[in-house]
GROMACS .gro file of C-alpha atoms in nm:
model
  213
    1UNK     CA    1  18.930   5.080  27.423
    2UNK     CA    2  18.852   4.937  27.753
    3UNK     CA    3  19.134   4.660  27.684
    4UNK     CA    4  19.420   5.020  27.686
    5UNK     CA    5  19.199   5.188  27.956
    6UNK     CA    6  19.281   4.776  28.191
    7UNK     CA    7  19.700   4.860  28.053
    8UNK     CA    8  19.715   5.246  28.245
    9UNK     CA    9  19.971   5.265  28.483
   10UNK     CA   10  19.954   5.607  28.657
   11UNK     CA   11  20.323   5.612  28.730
   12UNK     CA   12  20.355   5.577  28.341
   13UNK     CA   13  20.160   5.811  28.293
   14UNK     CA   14  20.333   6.079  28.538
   15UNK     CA   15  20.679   5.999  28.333
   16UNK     CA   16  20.466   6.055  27.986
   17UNK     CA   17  20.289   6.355  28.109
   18UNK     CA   18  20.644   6.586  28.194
   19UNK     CA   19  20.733   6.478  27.798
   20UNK     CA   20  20.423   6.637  27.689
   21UNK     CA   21  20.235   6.248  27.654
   22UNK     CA   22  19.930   6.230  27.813
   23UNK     CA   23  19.878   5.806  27.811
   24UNK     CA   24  19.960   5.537  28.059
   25UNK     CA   25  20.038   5.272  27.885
   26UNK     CA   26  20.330   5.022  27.866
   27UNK     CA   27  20.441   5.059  27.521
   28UNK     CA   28  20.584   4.714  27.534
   29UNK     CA   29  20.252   4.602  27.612
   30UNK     CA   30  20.102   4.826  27.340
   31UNK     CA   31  20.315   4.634  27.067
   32UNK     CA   32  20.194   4.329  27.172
   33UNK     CA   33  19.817   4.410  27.126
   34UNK     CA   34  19.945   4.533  26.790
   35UNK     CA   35  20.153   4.217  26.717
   36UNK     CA   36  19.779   4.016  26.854
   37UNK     CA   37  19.611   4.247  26.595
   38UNK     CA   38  19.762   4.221  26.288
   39UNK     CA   39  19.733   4.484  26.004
   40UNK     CA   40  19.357   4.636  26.012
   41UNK     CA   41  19.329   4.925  25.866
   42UNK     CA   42  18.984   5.017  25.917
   43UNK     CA   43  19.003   4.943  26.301
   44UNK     CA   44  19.336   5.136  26.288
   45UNK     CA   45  19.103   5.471  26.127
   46UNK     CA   46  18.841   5.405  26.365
   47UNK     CA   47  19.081   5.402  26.685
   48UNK     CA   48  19.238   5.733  26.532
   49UNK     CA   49  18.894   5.919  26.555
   50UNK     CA   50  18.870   5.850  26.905
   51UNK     CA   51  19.105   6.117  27.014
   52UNK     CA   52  19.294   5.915  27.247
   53UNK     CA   53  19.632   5.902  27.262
   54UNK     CA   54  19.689   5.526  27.370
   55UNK     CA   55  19.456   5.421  27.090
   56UNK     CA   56  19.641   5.651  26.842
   57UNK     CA   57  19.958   5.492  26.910
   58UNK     CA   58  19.757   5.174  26.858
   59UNK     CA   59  19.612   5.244  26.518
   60UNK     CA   60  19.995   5.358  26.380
   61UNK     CA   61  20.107   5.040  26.454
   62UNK     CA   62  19.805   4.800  26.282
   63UNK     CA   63  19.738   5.017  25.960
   64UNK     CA   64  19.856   4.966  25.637
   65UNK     CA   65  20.063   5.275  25.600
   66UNK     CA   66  20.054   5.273  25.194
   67UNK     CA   67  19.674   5.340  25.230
   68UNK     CA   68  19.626   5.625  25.339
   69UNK     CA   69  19.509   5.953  25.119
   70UNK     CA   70  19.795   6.239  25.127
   71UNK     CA   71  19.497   6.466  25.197
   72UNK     CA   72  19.453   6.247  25.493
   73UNK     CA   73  19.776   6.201  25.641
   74UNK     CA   74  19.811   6.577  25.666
   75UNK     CA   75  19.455   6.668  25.845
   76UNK     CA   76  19.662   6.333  26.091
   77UNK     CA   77  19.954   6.511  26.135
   78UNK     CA   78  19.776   6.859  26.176
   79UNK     CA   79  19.568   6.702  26.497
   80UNK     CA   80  19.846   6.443  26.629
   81UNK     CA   81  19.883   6.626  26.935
   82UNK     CA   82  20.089   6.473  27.127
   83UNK     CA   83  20.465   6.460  27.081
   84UNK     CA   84  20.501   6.045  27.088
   85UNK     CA   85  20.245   6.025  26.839
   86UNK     CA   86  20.343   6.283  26.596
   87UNK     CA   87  20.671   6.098  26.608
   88UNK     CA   88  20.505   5.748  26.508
   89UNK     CA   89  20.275   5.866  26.225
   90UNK     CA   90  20.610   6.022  26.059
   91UNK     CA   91  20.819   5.780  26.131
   92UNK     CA   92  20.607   5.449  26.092
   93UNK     CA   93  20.348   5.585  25.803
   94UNK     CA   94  20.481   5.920  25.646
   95UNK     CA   95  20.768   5.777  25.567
   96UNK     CA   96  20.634   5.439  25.399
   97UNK     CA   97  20.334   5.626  25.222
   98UNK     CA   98  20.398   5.707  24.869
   99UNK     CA   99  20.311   6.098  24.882
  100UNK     CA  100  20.616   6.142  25.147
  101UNK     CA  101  20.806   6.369  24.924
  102UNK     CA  102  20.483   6.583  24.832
  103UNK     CA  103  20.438   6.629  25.221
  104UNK     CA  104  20.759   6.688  25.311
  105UNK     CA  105  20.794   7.002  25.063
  106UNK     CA  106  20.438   7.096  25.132
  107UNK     CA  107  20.485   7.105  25.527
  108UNK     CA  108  20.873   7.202  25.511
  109UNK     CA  109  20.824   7.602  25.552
  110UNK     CA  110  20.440   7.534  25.733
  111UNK     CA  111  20.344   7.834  25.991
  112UNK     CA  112  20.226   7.570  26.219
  113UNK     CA  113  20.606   7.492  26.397
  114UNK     CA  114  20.454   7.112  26.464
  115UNK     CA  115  20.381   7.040  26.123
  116UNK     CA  116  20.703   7.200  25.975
  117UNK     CA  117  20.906   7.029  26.242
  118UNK     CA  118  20.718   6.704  26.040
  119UNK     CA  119  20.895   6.829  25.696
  120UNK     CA  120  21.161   6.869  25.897
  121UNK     CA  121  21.213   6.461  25.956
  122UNK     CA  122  21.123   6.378  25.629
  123UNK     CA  123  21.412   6.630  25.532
  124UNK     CA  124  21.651   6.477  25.731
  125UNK     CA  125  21.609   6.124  25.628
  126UNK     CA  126  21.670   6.281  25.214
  127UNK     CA  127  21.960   6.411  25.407
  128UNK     CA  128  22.074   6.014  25.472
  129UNK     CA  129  21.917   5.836  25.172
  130UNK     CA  130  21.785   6.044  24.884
  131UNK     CA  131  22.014   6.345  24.927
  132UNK     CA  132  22.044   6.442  24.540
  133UNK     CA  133  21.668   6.563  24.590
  134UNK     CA  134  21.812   6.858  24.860
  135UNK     CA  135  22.022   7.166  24.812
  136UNK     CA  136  22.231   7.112  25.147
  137UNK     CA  137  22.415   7.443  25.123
  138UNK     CA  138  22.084   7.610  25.160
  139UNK     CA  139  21.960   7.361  25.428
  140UNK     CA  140  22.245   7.513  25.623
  141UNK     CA  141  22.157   7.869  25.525
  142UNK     CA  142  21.783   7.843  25.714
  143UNK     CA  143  21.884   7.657  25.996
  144UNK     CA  144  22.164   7.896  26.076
  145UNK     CA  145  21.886   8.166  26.014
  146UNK     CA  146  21.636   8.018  26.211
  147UNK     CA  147  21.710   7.732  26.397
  148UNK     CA  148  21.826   7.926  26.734
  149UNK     CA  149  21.472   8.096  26.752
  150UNK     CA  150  21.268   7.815  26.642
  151UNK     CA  151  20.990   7.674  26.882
  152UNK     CA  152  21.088   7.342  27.038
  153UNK     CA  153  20.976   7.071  26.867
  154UNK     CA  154  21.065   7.249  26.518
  155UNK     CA  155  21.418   7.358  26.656
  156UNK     CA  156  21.491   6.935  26.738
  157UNK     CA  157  21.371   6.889  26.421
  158UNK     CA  158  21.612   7.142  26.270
  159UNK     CA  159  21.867   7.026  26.506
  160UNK     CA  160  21.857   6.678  26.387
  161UNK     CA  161  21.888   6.746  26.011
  162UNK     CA  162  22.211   6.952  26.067
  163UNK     CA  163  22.382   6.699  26.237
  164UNK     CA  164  22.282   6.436  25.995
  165UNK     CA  165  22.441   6.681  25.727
  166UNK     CA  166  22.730   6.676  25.927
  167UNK     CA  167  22.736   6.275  25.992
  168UNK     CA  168  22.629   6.234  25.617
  169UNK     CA  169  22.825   6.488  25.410
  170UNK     CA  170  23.181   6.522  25.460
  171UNK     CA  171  23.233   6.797  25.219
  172UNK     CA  172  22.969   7.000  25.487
  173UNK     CA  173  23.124   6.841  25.837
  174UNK     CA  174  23.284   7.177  25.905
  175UNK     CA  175  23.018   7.424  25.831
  176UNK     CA  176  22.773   7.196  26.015
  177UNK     CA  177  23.002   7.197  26.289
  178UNK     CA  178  22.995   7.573  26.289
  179UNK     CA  179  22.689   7.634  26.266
  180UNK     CA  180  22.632   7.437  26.589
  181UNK     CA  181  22.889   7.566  26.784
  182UNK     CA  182  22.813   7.938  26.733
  183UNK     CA  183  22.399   7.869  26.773
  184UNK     CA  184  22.488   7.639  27.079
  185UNK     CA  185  22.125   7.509  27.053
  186UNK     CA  186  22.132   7.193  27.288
  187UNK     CA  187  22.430   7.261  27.411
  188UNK     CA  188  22.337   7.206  27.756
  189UNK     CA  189  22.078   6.937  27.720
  190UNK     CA  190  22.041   6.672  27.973
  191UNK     CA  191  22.239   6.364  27.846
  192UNK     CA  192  22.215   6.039  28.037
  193UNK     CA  193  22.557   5.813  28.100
  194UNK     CA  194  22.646   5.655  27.797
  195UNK     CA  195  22.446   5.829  27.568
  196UNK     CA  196  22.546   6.105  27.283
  197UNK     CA  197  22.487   6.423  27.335
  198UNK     CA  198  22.187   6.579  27.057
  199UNK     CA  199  22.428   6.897  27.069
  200UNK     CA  200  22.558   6.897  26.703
  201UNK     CA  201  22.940   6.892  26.736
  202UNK     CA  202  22.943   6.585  26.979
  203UNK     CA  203  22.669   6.405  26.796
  204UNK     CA  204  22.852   6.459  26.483
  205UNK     CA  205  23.194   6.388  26.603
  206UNK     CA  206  23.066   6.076  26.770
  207UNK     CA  207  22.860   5.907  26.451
  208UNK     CA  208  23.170   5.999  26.282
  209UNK     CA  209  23.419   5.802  26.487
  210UNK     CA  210  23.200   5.529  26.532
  211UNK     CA  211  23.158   5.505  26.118
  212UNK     CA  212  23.539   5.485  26.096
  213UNK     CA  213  23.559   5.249  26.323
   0.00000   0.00000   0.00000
């Protein structure tokens, strides 16, 4: 703890804090106390129940993702907090732990938005690699229900699945493609130079140019 608390940069942590991050440190630098580490597990559960955000980050990089309880991993994502590490404890654990496919259906339709937008991302990588598990045509029917009045994080979430049905699915590209265009969600969104745009139509149209060529 005091070894993260020596990384803070305030500056860092004035760009985290407009995301919705509230930690300082140089995630470059974070990896490479990770990479000094190793895999420990009970360190990595120990630096979880502090609370803090840098040494949450910390722990979803050295634990052994396979090893955690599914009872566990959802109490983790219910009190993740914080956008950046909600994204790593999907991404880097979720995904890798074998009771991934009982979460996602379990927190897929979730009251809390945070945790659904969770099902959400484990949705949209079924959508890429295990797609026979999904019914896409009614994927499509709830986000063009609900994605346009969905709460942020949930509505990204949502937003990222169609256009991965769109990039993945050929025989849905058009609908997927509708469905953006009339809900217009992202539309607008901030894109830096040389960057896609998250708005579904471009991303799609993009991913799909770039696969054919």
């Amino acid at each position: 703890m005091a070894e993260l608390a020596a990384l803070e940069d305030p500056k860092i942590r004035e760009v985290n804090e407009r995301h919705g991050d509230d930690h300082g440190v140089n995630l470059t630098k974070l990896r490479a106390v990770a990479k000094r580490l190793k895999t420990q597990h009970e360190l990595a559960r120990e630096l979880w129940k502090t609370g803090d955000t840098a040494a949450r980050l910390l722990a979803l990089l050295i634990c052994r993702p396979k090893a955690f309880e599914r009872d566990e991993l959802d109490a983790m994502v219910r009190e993740a907090g914080t956008p950046k590490v909600h994204d790593w404890l999907v991404n880097y654990v979720v995904k890798k732990n074998p009771h991934a496919e009982e979460l996602r259906v379990a927190w897929f339709a979730d009251p809390d938005p945070v945790v659904a937008s969770a099902g959400w991302a484990l949705t949209t990588e079924r959508v890429a690699k295990q797609p026979g598990v999904l019914d896409l045509a009614d994927l499509l029917d709830v986000i063009e229900a609900e994605m346009k009045g969905a709460p942020d994080r949930l509505q990204w979430a949502m937003n990222h699945c169609l256009a991965q049905i769109g990039i993945e699915h050929a025989e849905h590209r058009a609908r997927a493609v509708g469905i953006g265009e009339r809900l217009e969600v992202l539309k607008d969104y901030p894109t830096a130079p040389g960057c896609t745009s998250p708005f579904a139509p471009v991303w799609i149209a993009e991913m799909v140019r770039r696969q054919h060529a």
